[in-house]
């Protein structure tokens, strides 16, 4: 994920690279591939306002929490986001 420093809009780095190179890529990247993405975005600007972009950082929709009364690594639990249920 990258942010525009001027308009504060957020973009997926892989989507920006795909739009710049007109290529479709993988949905998951290794750290080495992220470095290559960063090089590809070195001179890129925001597609909305032309502002400067931040460095690429990891973005994860999963969130970590703990199950049970004790907060230790054995009780760690990763939750997936779920869409809200429709009201009945």
N, CA, C and O atoms as a GROMACS GRO file, in nm:
protein
  352
    1UNK      N    1   0.084  -0.116   0.000
    1UNK     CA    2   0.000   0.000   0.000
    1UNK      C    3   0.089   0.124   0.000
    1UNK      O    4   0.193   0.127   0.067
    2UNK      N    5   0.048   0.224  -0.075
    2UNK     CA    6   0.116   0.353  -0.075
    2UNK      C    7   0.011   0.462  -0.056
    2UNK      O    8  -0.105   0.445  -0.094
    3UNK      N    9   0.052   0.573   0.002
    3UNK     CA   10  -0.037   0.688   0.022
    3UNK      C   11   0.017   0.807  -0.055
    3UNK      O   12   0.138   0.821  -0.074
    4UNK      N   13  -0.073   0.892  -0.099
    4UNK     CA   14  -0.032   1.019  -0.158
    4UNK      C   15  -0.011   1.117  -0.044
    4UNK      O   16  -0.097   1.130   0.043
    5UNK      N   17   0.103   1.185  -0.043
    5UNK     CA   18   0.133   1.280   0.064
    5UNK      C   19   0.052   1.409   0.050
    5UNK      O   20   0.036   1.483   0.147
    6UNK      N   21   0.000   1.434  -0.069
    6UNK     CA   22  -0.073   1.558  -0.092
    6UNK      C   23  -0.224   1.542  -0.068
    6UNK      O   24  -0.282   1.615   0.011
    7UNK      N   25  -0.288   1.447  -0.136
    7UNK     CA   26  -0.434   1.432  -0.125
    7UNK      C   27  -0.474   1.322  -0.027
    7UNK      O   28  -0.593   1.303  -0.001
    8UNK      N   29  -0.376   1.248   0.029
    8UNK     CA   30  -0.399   1.145   0.130
    8UNK      C   31  -0.475   1.022   0.079
    8UNK      O   32  -0.523   0.942   0.159
    9UNK      N   33  -0.486   1.005  -0.053
    9UNK     CA   34  -0.554   0.890  -0.109
    9UNK      C   35  -0.461   0.768  -0.102
    9UNK      O   36  -0.340   0.782  -0.116
   10UNK      N   37  -0.518   0.649  -0.080
   10UNK     CA   38  -0.439   0.526  -0.070
   10UNK      C   39  -0.455   0.442  -0.195
   10UNK      O   40  -0.563   0.437  -0.256
   11UNK      N   41  -0.346   0.376  -0.233
   11UNK     CA   42  -0.345   0.291  -0.351
   11UNK      C   43  -0.275   0.159  -0.320
   11UNK      O   44  -0.186   0.155  -0.236
   12UNK      N   45  -0.316   0.053  -0.388
   12UNK     CA   46  -0.239  -0.071  -0.381
   12UNK      C   47  -0.121  -0.055  -0.474
   12UNK      O   48  -0.137  -0.017  -0.591
   13UNK      N   49  -0.002  -0.083  -0.424
   13UNK     CA   50   0.121  -0.063  -0.502
   13UNK      C   51   0.121  -0.150  -0.627
   13UNK      O   52   0.164  -0.104  -0.734
   14UNK      N   53   0.075  -0.275  -0.616
   14UNK     CA   54   0.075  -0.362  -0.734
   14UNK      C   55  -0.019  -0.310  -0.842
   14UNK      O   56   0.010  -0.326  -0.960
   15UNK      N   57  -0.131  -0.250  -0.804
   15UNK     CA   58  -0.222  -0.193  -0.903
   15UNK      C   59  -0.160  -0.072  -0.972
   15UNK      O   60  -0.180  -0.052  -1.092
   16UNK      N   61  -0.085   0.009  -0.898
   16UNK     CA   62  -0.018   0.124  -0.960
   16UNK      C   63   0.086   0.078  -1.060
   16UNK      O   64   0.096   0.132  -1.170
   17UNK      N   65   0.164  -0.023  -1.023
   17UNK     CA   66   0.267  -0.074  -1.114
   17UNK      C   67   0.201  -0.134  -1.238
   17UNK      O   68   0.248  -0.112  -1.349
   18UNK      N   69   0.093  -0.210  -1.220
   18UNK     CA   70   0.023  -0.268  -1.334
   18UNK      C   71  -0.030  -0.160  -1.427
   18UNK      O   72  -0.022  -0.174  -1.549
   19UNK      N   73  -0.082  -0.051  -1.370
   19UNK     CA   74  -0.134   0.056  -1.455
   19UNK      C   75  -0.021   0.129  -1.527
   19UNK      O   76  -0.039   0.176  -1.640
   20UNK      N   77   0.095   0.140  -1.462
   20UNK     CA   78   0.209   0.206  -1.526
   20UNK      C   79   0.268   0.120  -1.637
   20UNK      O   80   0.305   0.170  -1.744
   21UNK      N   81   0.278  -0.011  -1.611
   21UNK     CA   82   0.340  -0.102  -1.707
   21UNK      C   83   0.239  -0.170  -1.799
   21UNK      O   84   0.277  -0.237  -1.895
   22UNK      N   85   0.110  -0.153  -1.770
   22UNK     CA   86   0.003  -0.217  -1.846
   22UNK      C   87   0.020  -0.369  -1.846
   22UNK      O   88   0.000  -0.435  -1.948
   23UNK      N   89   0.057  -0.423  -1.729
   23UNK     CA   90   0.074  -0.567  -1.714
   23UNK      C   91  -0.011  -0.613  -1.597
   23UNK      O   92  -0.039  -0.536  -1.505
   24UNK      N   93  -0.050  -0.739  -1.601
   24UNK     CA   94  -0.119  -0.798  -1.488
   24UNK      C   95  -0.022  -0.889  -1.417
   24UNK      O   96   0.053  -0.963  -1.481
   25UNK      N   97  -0.022  -0.884  -1.283
   25UNK     CA   98   0.073  -0.963  -1.207
   25UNK      C   99   0.006  -1.052  -1.105
   25UNK      O  100  -0.116  -1.070  -1.107
   26UNK      N  101   0.085  -1.107  -1.016
   26UNK     CA  102   0.036  -1.194  -0.911
   26UNK      C  103  -0.036  -1.114  -0.804
   26UNK      O  104  -0.021  -0.991  -0.796
   27UNK      N  105  -0.113  -1.181  -0.723
   27UNK     CA  106  -0.185  -1.113  -0.616
   27UNK      C  107  -0.106  -1.111  -0.486
   27UNK      O  108  -0.142  -1.040  -0.393
   28UNK      N  109   0.002  -1.189  -0.479
   28UNK     CA  110   0.083  -1.194  -0.358
   28UNK      C  111   0.230  -1.177  -0.397
   28UNK      O  112   0.274  -1.231  -0.499
   29UNK      N  113   0.304  -1.101  -0.318
   29UNK     CA  114   0.442  -1.070  -0.352
   29UNK      C  115   0.536  -1.108  -0.239
   29UNK      O  116   0.502  -1.096  -0.121
   30UNK      N  117   0.655  -1.156  -0.276
   30UNK     CA  118   0.760  -1.184  -0.179
   30UNK      C  119   0.828  -1.052  -0.145
   30UNK      O  120   0.810  -0.954  -0.217
   31UNK      N  121   0.906  -1.047  -0.035
   31UNK     CA  122   0.978  -0.923  -0.003
   31UNK      C  123   1.069  -0.876  -0.117
   31UNK      O  124   1.082  -0.755  -0.139
   32UNK      N  125   1.130  -0.968  -0.189
   32UNK     CA  126   1.216  -0.930  -0.301
   32UNK      C  127   1.132  -0.866  -0.412
   32UNK      O  128   1.175  -0.767  -0.473
   33UNK      N  129   1.014  -0.921  -0.439
   33UNK     CA  130   0.927  -0.864  -0.541
   33UNK      C  131   0.875  -0.727  -0.497
   33UNK      O  132   0.854  -0.639  -0.581
   34UNK      N  133   0.853  -0.709  -0.367
   34UNK     CA  134   0.812  -0.577  -0.317
   34UNK      C  135   0.922  -0.474  -0.340
   34UNK      O  136   0.893  -0.358  -0.371
   35UNK      N  137   1.048  -0.515  -0.325
   35UNK     CA  138   1.160  -0.424  -0.354
   35UNK      C  139   1.160  -0.384  -0.500
   35UNK      O  140   1.188  -0.269  -0.533
   36UNK      N  141   1.129  -0.480  -0.588
   36UNK     CA  142   1.122  -0.449  -0.731
   36UNK      C  143   1.006  -0.354  -0.760
   36UNK      O  144   1.018  -0.264  -0.843
   37UNK      N  145   0.894  -0.374  -0.690
   37UNK     CA  146   0.780  -0.282  -0.705
   37UNK      C  147   0.819  -0.142  -0.661
   37UNK      O  148   0.783  -0.043  -0.725
   38UNK      N  149   0.894  -0.135  -0.550
   38UNK     CA  150   0.937  -0.005  -0.499
   38UNK      C  151   1.024   0.066  -0.601
   38UNK      O  152   1.011   0.188  -0.619
   39UNK      N  153   1.112  -0.006  -0.667
   39UNK     CA  154   1.197   0.055  -0.770
   39UNK      C  155   1.112   0.103  -0.887
   39UNK      O  156   1.138   0.209  -0.944
   40UNK      N  157   1.008   0.024  -0.922
   40UNK     CA  158   0.921   0.063  -1.033
   40UNK      C  159   0.841   0.188  -0.999
   40UNK      O  160   0.806   0.267  -1.087
   41UNK      N  161   0.810   0.207  -0.869
   41UNK     CA  162   0.732   0.323  -0.826
   41UNK      C  163   0.818   0.441  -0.781
   41UNK      O  164   0.765   0.540  -0.731
   42UNK      N  165   0.949   0.430  -0.797
   42UNK     CA  166   1.039   0.534  -0.747
   42UNK      C  167   1.005   0.673  -0.800
   42UNK      O  168   1.011   0.770  -0.725
   43UNK      N  169   0.970   0.683  -0.925
   43UNK     CA  170   0.940   0.814  -0.984
   43UNK      C  171   0.791   0.831  -1.013
   43UNK      O  172   0.751   0.926  -1.080
   44UNK      N  173   0.708   0.740  -0.962
   44UNK     CA  174   0.564   0.748  -0.987
   44UNK      C  175   0.502   0.859  -0.902
   44UNK      O  176   0.553   0.892  -0.795
   45UNK      N  177   0.394   0.914  -0.951
   45UNK     CA  178   0.320   1.017  -0.879
   45UNK      C  179   0.175   0.973  -0.865
   45UNK      O  180   0.131   0.880  -0.933
   46UNK      N  181   0.103   1.039  -0.779
   46UNK     CA  182  -0.038   1.008  -0.756
   46UNK      C  183  -0.117   1.025  -0.885
   46UNK      O  184  -0.099   1.122  -0.958
   47UNK      N  185  -0.204   0.929  -0.912
   47UNK     CA  186  -0.283   0.936  -1.035
   47UNK      C  187  -0.397   1.037  -1.023
   47UNK      O  188  -0.456   1.076  -1.124
   48UNK      N  189  -0.429   1.079  -0.900
   48UNK     CA  190  -0.538   1.174  -0.878
   48UNK      C  191  -0.491   1.319  -0.881
   48UNK      O  192  -0.552   1.403  -0.948
   49UNK      N  193  -0.380   1.349  -0.808
   49UNK     CA  194  -0.340   1.489  -0.796
   49UNK      C  195  -0.196   1.516  -0.841
   49UNK      O  196  -0.154   1.632  -0.848
   50UNK      N  197  -0.120   1.410  -0.870
   50UNK     CA  198   0.019   1.429  -0.912
   50UNK      C  199   0.115   1.445  -0.796
   50UNK      O  200   0.231   1.481  -0.816
   51UNK      N  201   0.068   1.420  -0.672
   51UNK     CA  202   0.152   1.435  -0.554
   51UNK      C  203   0.251   1.321  -0.536
   51UNK      O  204   0.246   1.220  -0.606
   52UNK      N  205   0.342   1.339  -0.441
   52UNK     CA  206   0.445   1.240  -0.410
   52UNK      C  207   0.383   1.123  -0.332
   52UNK      O  208   0.294   1.143  -0.249
   53UNK      N  209   0.431   1.000  -0.359
   53UNK     CA  210   0.381   0.881  -0.291
   53UNK      C  211   0.475   0.838  -0.180
   53UNK      O  212   0.596   0.860  -0.188
   54UNK      N  213   0.419   0.776  -0.075
   54UNK     CA  214   0.501   0.723   0.034
   54UNK      C  215   0.567   0.593  -0.009
   54UNK      O  216   0.539   0.541  -0.117
   55UNK      N  217   0.655   0.541   0.076
   55UNK     CA  218   0.718   0.412   0.050
   55UNK      C  219   0.613   0.302   0.062
   55UNK      O  220   0.513   0.318   0.131
   56UNK      N  221   0.636   0.190  -0.007
   56UNK     CA  222   0.545   0.076   0.000
   56UNK      C  223   0.551   0.014   0.138
   56UNK      O  224   0.659  -0.003   0.196
   57UNK      N  225   0.434  -0.020   0.191
   57UNK     CA  226   0.429  -0.091   0.319
   57UNK      C  227   0.327  -0.204   0.309
   57UNK      O  228   0.236  -0.200   0.227
   58UNK      N  229   0.344  -0.304   0.395
   58UNK     CA  230   0.255  -0.420   0.397
   58UNK      C  231   0.117  -0.377   0.445
   58UNK      O  232   0.104  -0.290   0.532
   59UNK      N  233   0.015  -0.438   0.389
   59UNK     CA  234  -0.123  -0.414   0.433
   59UNK      C  235  -0.190  -0.549   0.444
   59UNK      O  236  -0.188  -0.627   0.349
   60UNK      N  237  -0.250  -0.577   0.558
   60UNK     CA  238  -0.309  -0.707   0.583
   60UNK      C  239  -0.450  -0.688   0.636
   60UNK      O  240  -0.470  -0.616   0.734
   61UNK      N  241  -0.548  -0.752   0.574
   61UNK     CA  242  -0.685  -0.743   0.620
   61UNK      C  243  -0.714  -0.834   0.739
   61UNK      O  244  -0.814  -0.817   0.808
   62UNK      N  245  -0.627  -0.930   0.762
   62UNK     CA  246  -0.643  -1.018   0.877
   62UNK      C  247  -0.599  -0.941   1.001
   62UNK      O  248  -0.510  -0.856   0.993
   63UNK      N  249  -0.659  -0.970   1.116
   63UNK     CA  250  -0.615  -0.904   1.237
   63UNK      C  251  -0.592  -1.007   1.346
   63UNK      O  252  -0.658  -1.111   1.351
   64UNK      N  253  -0.496  -0.977   1.433
   64UNK     CA  254  -0.458  -1.070   1.539
   64UNK      C  255  -0.524  -1.029   1.670
   64UNK      O  256  -0.538  -0.911   1.702
   65UNK      N  257  -0.564  -1.130   1.744
   65UNK     CA  258  -0.620  -1.110   1.877
   65UNK      C  259  -0.578  -1.229   1.962
   65UNK      O  260  -0.503  -1.315   1.916
   66UNK      N  261  -0.626  -1.236   2.083
   66UNK     CA  262  -0.593  -1.348   2.172
   66UNK      C  263  -0.721  -1.411   2.222
   66UNK      O  264  -0.819  -1.343   2.251
   67UNK      N  265  -0.720  -1.544   2.232
   67UNK     CA  266  -0.834  -1.619   2.285
   67UNK      C  267  -0.802  -1.660   2.428
   67UNK      O  268  -0.692  -1.707   2.456
   68UNK      N  269  -0.897  -1.644   2.515
   68UNK     CA  270  -0.879  -1.687   2.653
   68UNK      C  271  -0.835  -1.575   2.744
   68UNK      O  272  -0.818  -1.461   2.700
   69UNK      N  273  -0.816  -1.607   2.870
   69UNK     CA  274  -0.785  -1.504   2.970
   69UNK      C  275  -0.639  -1.458   2.969
   69UNK      O  276  -0.607  -1.354   3.026
   70UNK      N  277  -0.550  -1.535   2.906
   70UNK     CA  278  -0.408  -1.502   2.909
   70UNK      C  279  -0.364  -1.454   2.771
   70UNK      O  280  -0.394  -1.517   2.669
   71UNK      N  281  -0.292  -1.344   2.769
   71UNK     CA  282  -0.245  -1.287   2.643
   71UNK      C  283  -0.100  -1.328   2.618
   71UNK      O  284  -0.008  -1.254   2.651
   72UNK      N  285  -0.082  -1.448   2.561
   72UNK     CA  286   0.052  -1.495   2.527
   72UNK      C  287   0.051  -1.551   2.385
   72UNK      O  288  -0.055  -1.559   2.323
   73UNK      N  289   0.166  -1.590   2.335
   73UNK     CA  290   0.176  -1.636   2.197
   73UNK      C  291   0.097  -1.764   2.172
   73UNK      O  292   0.053  -1.786   2.059
   74UNK      N  293   0.078  -1.847   2.272
   74UNK     CA  294   0.001  -1.970   2.256
   74UNK      C  295  -0.148  -1.941   2.236
   74UNK      O  296  -0.220  -2.023   2.179
   75UNK      N  297  -0.194  -1.826   2.283
   75UNK     CA  298  -0.336  -1.791   2.272
   75UNK      C  299  -0.363  -1.699   2.152
   75UNK      O  300  -0.474  -1.650   2.136
   76UNK      N  301  -0.261  -1.676   2.069
   76UNK     CA  302  -0.278  -1.587   1.954
   76UNK      C  303  -0.375  -1.648   1.854
   76UNK      O  304  -0.377  -1.770   1.832
   77UNK      N  305  -0.456  -1.563   1.793
   77UNK     CA  306  -0.559  -1.607   1.701
   77UNK      C  307  -0.571  -1.503   1.591
   77UNK      O  308  -0.575  -1.383   1.620
   78UNK      N  309  -0.575  -1.546   1.466
   78UNK     CA  310  -0.587  -1.454   1.353
   78UNK      C  311  -0.728  -1.463   1.298
   78UNK      O  312  -0.776  -1.572   1.265
   79UNK      N  313  -0.794  -1.350   1.287
   79UNK     CA  314  -0.932  -1.344   1.241
   79UNK      C  315  -0.940  -1.286   1.101
   79UNK      O  316  -0.865  -1.195   1.065
   80UNK      N  317  -1.031  -1.340   1.023
   80UNK     CA  318  -1.057  -1.286   0.890
   80UNK      C  319  -1.174  -1.190   0.897
   80UNK      O  320  -1.270  -1.216   0.969
   81UNK      N  321  -1.169  -1.080   0.823
   81UNK     CA  322  -1.282  -0.988   0.824
   81UNK      C  323  -1.402  -1.052   0.756
   81UNK      O  324  -1.387  -1.126   0.659
   82UNK      N  325  -1.518  -1.026   0.806
   82UNK     CA  326  -1.639  -1.082   0.749
   82UNK      C  327  -1.733  -0.968   0.711
   82UNK      O  328  -1.737  -0.866   0.779
   83UNK      N  329  -1.807  -0.985   0.603
   83UNK     CA  330  -1.904  -0.882   0.570
   83UNK      C  331  -2.018  -0.882   0.672
   83UNK      O  332  -2.047  -0.986   0.730
   84UNK      N  333  -2.082  -0.771   0.693
   84UNK     CA  334  -2.192  -0.767   0.790
   84UNK      C  335  -2.309  -0.853   0.742
   84UNK      O  336  -2.335  -0.863   0.622
   85UNK      N  337  -2.376  -0.914   0.836
   85UNK     CA  338  -2.493  -0.995   0.801
   85UNK      C  339  -2.608  -0.905   0.765
   85UNK      O  340  -2.623  -0.794   0.817
   86UNK      N  341  -2.689  -0.954   0.675
   86UNK     CA  342  -2.809  -0.878   0.639
   86UNK      C  343  -2.910  -0.892   0.751
   86UNK      O  344  -2.921  -0.998   0.812
   87UNK      N  345  -2.983  -0.787   0.778
   87UNK     CA  346  -3.085  -0.795   0.882
   87UNK      C  347  -3.200  -0.880   0.833
   87UNK      O  348  -3.237  -0.875   0.715
   88UNK      N  349  -3.254  -0.956   0.921
   88UNK     CA  350  -3.362  -1.048   0.883
   88UNK      C  351  -3.497  -0.984   0.894
   88UNK      O  352  -3.599  -1.048   0.866
   0.00000   0.00000   0.00000
